[in-house]
Amino acid sequence: MIPYFLHLAWTTLLAFWAERRAMPRFAAIALAGILILSLVLFAGLRAVPVGADTIAYVNRYEYLVGNGLVWDADGTAEVGHKLLFAIARLLSDDWSVALIVTSAFAIFFYLRAITRLAASRAIAIFTFIAFGYFVFHMNGLRQGIALAVYLNALPALIAGRPGRYAFWAILASCFHITAIFTLLAYPLLRERFSARAIFLLLTIGAVALIGLDAVFGLAGLANERYESYAERTETGGALLALFYGTMSVFFIVMRPIIRPQWARAYDVFLLMLVLGATIHAMVSATGIYIEISRMALYFHAGMIFLWPIAILSLPDRRSRAYMLLVMAALGGAFYFVYLREIGNLIPYQTA
């Protein structure tokens, strides 16, 4: 577990250092490059036992190599994932190259979204890692990539551009088909935050989840190996529902102090978090198809961007420093539990 926390501390330090306004442009670019390499290589150079699904992807890649194939014509993965594997095959027969290529693709889109949306990139990078989004793609690689792509739909969601939002959602579904269902959330997430919006979100969200329960079961959209994920157990699902529900309440309480220039984006991210918490709560309370809970990932990821806005909206440096400490403690505790419980992440080993 120590390598994960050292990596978290290192990347966060680099991010805060690169964000300093007095930093010369060349130095800032160099630091950003080191940060990107730190993220890509930490994930891409992992050994086969690290991550629940890593062995399946490595075995598939070795199957392609062994049969002299570039394109995985008979595989069941989405076309986007097949394309990334084809690129890796053109570069090397080494499966580590495949993991590096896929991780680099995911990190590019994660950082693209953070750069465009985060009130503080450094705080967002900390939340991105500490709250499990970075290491998620080391478990469920395809959905981790889909999330990275989907986050780039959020500027269009905030601006009210349904066509561009649909483009990114459909592109994300090329890496994991579940992302296509984020199209259904567009009208709900465009609501102004209010009691009415929360009621609509809870009511329509609950009805939609029951419908998706049947769709997922019939379509077989959840056949990846998630056996060791905590969401598989009732206790794990309940704890996640409690955590995201508590975070929703916290950010609702913080909403009155949010600065006007961030208010609209904050409402969108907050509704996303509430929807993600609702999905976890529904799965935990009703026992509907457990894999529905993976839909929550696309929405509670709004928390990546809520923390920077909430912290920077505080009125003075002392209160901001205090809230940073709260975030760091909460993030560290969550990361500790996440690493212990989710997806064979420890011990970390390199290839």
XYZ file of C-alpha atoms in Angstrom:
351
model
C 0.000 0.000 0.000
C 2.935 2.330 0.653
C 3.714 2.792 -3.087
C 0.182 4.085 -3.666
C 0.447 6.720 -0.947
C 3.932 7.744 -2.044
C 2.572 8.114 -5.572
C -0.389 10.156 -4.271
C 1.938 12.466 -2.321
C 4.376 12.823 -5.236
C 1.762 13.625 -7.876
C -0.097 16.024 -5.582
C 3.143 17.851 -4.772
C 3.965 18.116 -8.480
C 0.463 19.398 -9.241
C 0.572 22.125 -6.577
C 4.079 23.110 -7.609
C 3.093 23.341 -11.287
C 0.057 25.472 -10.370
C 2.133 28.224 -8.761
C 1.568 31.455 -10.670
C 5.195 32.565 -10.374
C 6.404 29.411 -12.110
C 8.174 30.066 -15.457
C 6.245 28.595 -18.367
C 8.998 26.164 -19.335
C 9.274 24.867 -15.770
C 5.501 24.479 -15.509
C 5.419 22.472 -18.748
C 8.281 20.279 -17.533
C 6.511 19.616 -14.235
C 3.287 18.816 -16.073
C 5.191 16.332 -18.236
C 6.678 14.636 -15.180
C 3.217 14.501 -13.600
C 1.707 12.862 -16.692
C 4.530 10.314 -16.875
C 4.108 9.558 -13.174
C 0.442 8.734 -13.690
C 0.858 6.799 -16.937
C 3.849 4.703 -15.896
C 2.513 3.899 -12.424
C -0.567 2.356 -14.020
C 1.009 1.099 -17.231
C 3.954 -0.711 -15.643
C 1.868 -2.626 -13.109
C 2.372 -6.370 -12.827
C -0.305 -8.853 -13.885
C -1.607 -9.517 -10.326
C -2.320 -5.796 -9.765
C -5.950 -5.117 -10.602
C -8.782 -7.620 -10.802
C -9.074 -7.601 -14.589
C -5.443 -7.044 -15.589
C -4.783 -10.726 -16.146
C -7.741 -11.007 -18.527
C -6.478 -8.140 -20.679
C -2.925 -9.483 -20.648
C -4.146 -12.940 -21.651
C -6.162 -11.453 -24.508
C -3.187 -9.458 -25.722
C -0.952 -12.517 -25.603
C -3.615 -14.396 -27.575
C -3.368 -11.747 -30.298
C 0.429 -11.930 -30.270
C 0.458 -15.718 -30.334
C -1.865 -15.814 -33.337
C -0.154 -12.999 -35.209
C -3.258 -10.795 -35.027
C -3.419 -7.007 -34.870
C -7.194 -6.548 -34.785
C -9.188 -8.573 -32.254
C -11.959 -9.546 -34.672
C -13.561 -12.246 -32.547
C -13.247 -10.543 -29.159
C -16.222 -9.210 -27.195
C -14.666 -5.897 -26.136
C -15.913 -2.608 -27.553
C -14.377 -1.196 -30.716
C -12.480 1.575 -28.931
C -10.656 -0.865 -26.708
C -9.853 -3.061 -29.710
C -8.406 -0.019 -31.472
C -6.087 0.738 -28.546
C -4.907 -2.866 -28.484
C -4.318 -2.713 -32.249
C -2.151 0.389 -31.792
C -0.186 -1.400 -29.072
C 0.242 -4.445 -31.328
C 1.746 -2.251 -34.037
C 4.241 -0.963 -31.486
C 5.255 -4.117 -29.640
C 4.470 -7.722 -28.735
C 5.059 -6.886 -25.061
C 1.827 -6.762 -23.053
C 3.278 -3.965 -20.898
C 3.077 -1.729 -23.964
C -0.649 -2.466 -24.205
C -1.155 -1.390 -20.586
C 0.923 1.753 -21.137
C -1.021 2.675 -24.303
C -4.409 2.199 -22.649
C -3.346 4.037 -19.486
C -1.875 6.913 -21.505
C -5.150 7.237 -23.407
C -7.173 7.276 -20.185
C -4.865 9.739 -18.413
C -4.938 12.086 -21.410
C -8.717 12.379 -21.257
C -8.845 12.557 -17.459
C -6.350 15.417 -17.423
C -8.052 17.113 -20.363
C -11.278 17.221 -18.362
C -9.514 18.371 -15.197
C -7.710 21.135 -17.095
C -10.971 22.432 -18.569
C -13.261 22.045 -15.560
C -11.348 22.218 -12.285
C -11.229 25.438 -10.276
C -7.881 24.133 -9.002
C -6.125 21.471 -11.043
C -3.930 20.484 -8.123
C -6.858 19.852 -5.770
C -8.706 17.999 -8.528
C -5.723 15.723 -9.179
C -5.622 14.859 -5.479
C -9.336 14.017 -5.431
C -9.004 12.122 -8.712
C -6.439 9.816 -7.105
C -7.503 9.725 -3.449
C -11.166 8.962 -4.148
C -10.301 5.994 -6.321
C -10.916 7.198 -9.878
C -7.308 6.817 -10.991
C -6.850 3.273 -9.707
C -10.299 2.235 -10.939
C -8.956 1.962 -14.475
C -6.310 -0.430 -13.149
C -9.231 -2.738 -12.289
C -12.005 -2.192 -14.808
C -9.835 -0.884 -17.625
C -12.518 -0.402 -20.265
C -14.951 1.410 -17.992
C -12.127 3.486 -16.560
C -11.335 4.686 -20.081
C -15.047 5.283 -20.730
C -15.246 7.462 -17.610
C -12.199 9.461 -18.732
C -13.845 10.165 -22.078
C -17.267 10.885 -20.560
C -15.897 13.560 -18.222
C -15.125 15.573 -21.345
C -18.878 15.778 -21.980
C -19.358 17.881 -18.852
C -18.458 21.280 -20.380
C -21.255 20.673 -22.900
C -23.589 19.628 -20.093
C -22.867 22.830 -18.179
C -23.260 24.980 -21.303
C -26.477 23.261 -22.385
C -25.190 21.791 -25.648
C -26.955 18.419 -26.014
C -25.377 17.536 -29.356
C -21.819 17.853 -28.077
C -22.766 16.056 -24.862
C -24.176 13.190 -26.928
C -20.991 13.040 -29.000
C -18.804 12.494 -25.941
C -21.239 10.053 -24.327
C -21.390 7.965 -27.502
C -17.599 8.109 -27.851
C -17.281 6.904 -24.245
C -19.598 3.993 -25.047
C -17.056 2.855 -27.646
C -14.905 1.798 -24.684
C -17.636 0.518 -22.363
C -21.218 0.190 -23.514
C -22.661 1.279 -20.150
C -21.649 4.873 -20.936
C -24.478 5.101 -23.475
C -26.960 5.302 -20.607
C -25.484 8.639 -19.520
C -27.531 10.126 -22.381
C -30.645 9.542 -20.276
C -29.256 11.716 -17.484
C -28.853 14.876 -19.582
C -32.266 16.496 -18.849
C -32.035 15.639 -15.151
C -28.566 17.122 -14.767
C -29.583 20.293 -16.612
C -32.081 21.166 -13.855
C -31.307 24.080 -11.573
C -30.489 22.775 -8.122
C -33.613 22.884 -5.958
C -35.886 20.671 -3.897
C -37.804 19.984 -7.108
C -34.616 18.942 -8.899
C -33.697 16.567 -6.083
C -37.218 15.086 -6.103
C -37.098 14.573 -9.874
C -33.633 13.086 -9.653
C -34.610 10.620 -6.945
C -37.955 9.665 -8.489
C -37.009 9.431 -12.156
C -33.631 7.984 -11.270
C -35.235 5.200 -9.226
C -37.715 4.340 -11.989
C -34.970 4.393 -14.626
C -32.770 2.110 -12.532
C -35.519 -0.477 -12.292
C -35.824 -0.343 -16.084
C -32.071 -0.590 -16.539
C -32.074 -3.584 -14.229
C -34.020 -5.517 -16.853
C -31.953 -4.110 -19.730
C -28.644 -5.038 -18.113
C -29.848 -8.524 -17.311
C -31.192 -9.193 -20.805
C -28.288 -7.610 -22.671
C -25.571 -9.211 -20.555
C -23.724 -5.914 -20.147
C -22.041 -6.903 -16.920
C -19.978 -9.959 -17.618
C -16.515 -8.661 -16.682
C -14.676 -10.103 -13.727
C -15.615 -7.907 -10.770
C -15.686 -10.740 -8.243
C -13.354 -9.064 -5.765
C -14.934 -5.625 -5.854
C -16.568 -4.455 -2.665
C -19.709 -3.571 -4.594
C -20.261 -7.315 -4.864
C -21.147 -7.494 -1.187
C -24.114 -5.958 0.551
C -21.863 -4.350 3.168
C -19.588 -2.776 0.544
C -22.540 -1.411 -1.409
C -24.148 0.004 1.716
C -20.918 1.700 2.780
C -20.489 3.293 -0.637
C -24.110 4.469 -0.568
C -23.528 5.967 2.888
C -20.288 7.642 1.826
C -21.647 9.246 -1.341
C -24.882 10.166 0.427
C -22.903 11.902 3.180
C -20.778 13.703 0.609
C -23.951 14.843 -1.165
C -25.287 16.359 2.059
C -21.933 18.020 2.744
C -21.785 19.699 -0.663
C -25.448 20.736 -0.421
C -24.599 22.475 2.868
C -21.634 24.172 1.178
C -23.722 25.399 -1.757
C -24.781 28.822 -0.328
C -21.160 30.010 -0.121
C -20.200 29.062 -3.693
C -18.905 31.984 -5.732
C -21.178 33.121 -8.586
C -18.697 32.295 -11.361
C -18.763 28.623 -10.328
C -22.400 28.322 -9.266
C -23.780 26.741 -12.450
C -20.984 24.182 -12.744
C -21.286 23.399 -9.033
C -24.996 22.629 -9.426
C -24.272 20.216 -12.283
C -21.524 18.418 -10.359
C -23.718 18.303 -7.241
C -26.657 16.770 -9.104
C -24.248 14.229 -10.586
C -23.070 13.264 -7.114
C -26.649 12.988 -5.830
C -27.539 10.749 -8.776
C -24.496 8.561 -8.135
C -25.431 8.267 -4.455
C -29.018 7.419 -5.455
C -27.829 4.581 -7.673
C -25.734 3.072 -4.885
C -28.599 3.481 -2.398
C -31.132 1.867 -4.751
C -28.871 -1.101 -5.460
C -28.130 -1.568 -1.775
C -31.740 -1.170 -0.615
C -33.607 -3.121 -3.296
C -31.145 -5.790 -4.346
C -31.567 -5.052 -8.056
C -28.860 -6.297 -10.406
C -25.643 -5.488 -8.530
C -23.741 -4.402 -11.645
C -26.134 -1.447 -11.990
C -23.949 0.137 -9.301
C -21.176 0.592 -11.857
C -23.420 3.193 -13.556
C -22.886 5.351 -10.472
C -19.231 5.814 -11.414
C -20.054 8.204 -14.257
C -21.964 10.484 -11.904
C -20.293 10.503 -8.501
C -17.081 11.431 -10.362
C -18.507 14.954 -10.195
C -16.916 14.992 -6.741
C -13.530 15.452 -8.429
C -14.625 18.987 -9.332
C -16.801 19.801 -6.306
C -13.908 19.862 -3.844
C -11.856 22.560 -5.630
C -14.887 24.840 -6.030
C -15.996 24.395 -2.424
C -12.524 25.020 -1.006
C -11.729 28.065 -3.155
C -15.141 29.580 -2.373
C -14.306 29.810 1.329
C -13.787 33.426 2.413
C -10.287 33.372 3.900
C -6.987 31.540 3.739
C -7.358 29.978 7.168
C -10.693 28.341 6.404
C -9.382 27.129 3.050
C -6.347 25.577 4.752
C -8.606 23.882 7.292
C -10.844 22.475 4.553
C -7.798 21.239 2.636
C -6.780 19.291 5.733
C -10.285 17.841 6.046
C -10.218 16.821 2.380
C -6.744 15.292 2.737
C -7.749 13.283 5.815
C -10.992 12.087 4.252
C -9.304 11.288 0.947
C -6.489 9.417 2.668
C -8.942 7.341 4.706
C -11.056 6.552 1.640
C -7.971 5.618 -0.389
C -6.784 3.295 2.370
C -10.102 1.432 2.498
C -10.481 1.424 -1.289
C -7.047 -0.092 -1.836
C -7.716 -2.781 0.764
C -11.150 -3.757 -0.494
C -11.328 -3.131 -4.242
C -9.868 -5.192 -7.043
C -6.593 -6.852 -5.929
C -4.641 -3.607 -5.934
C -2.230 -4.532 -3.159
C 0.562 -5.302 -3.031
C 1.634 -3.026 -5.860
C 4.200 -4.654 -8.150
C 5.825 -3.612 -11.398
C 6.061 -5.781 -14.491
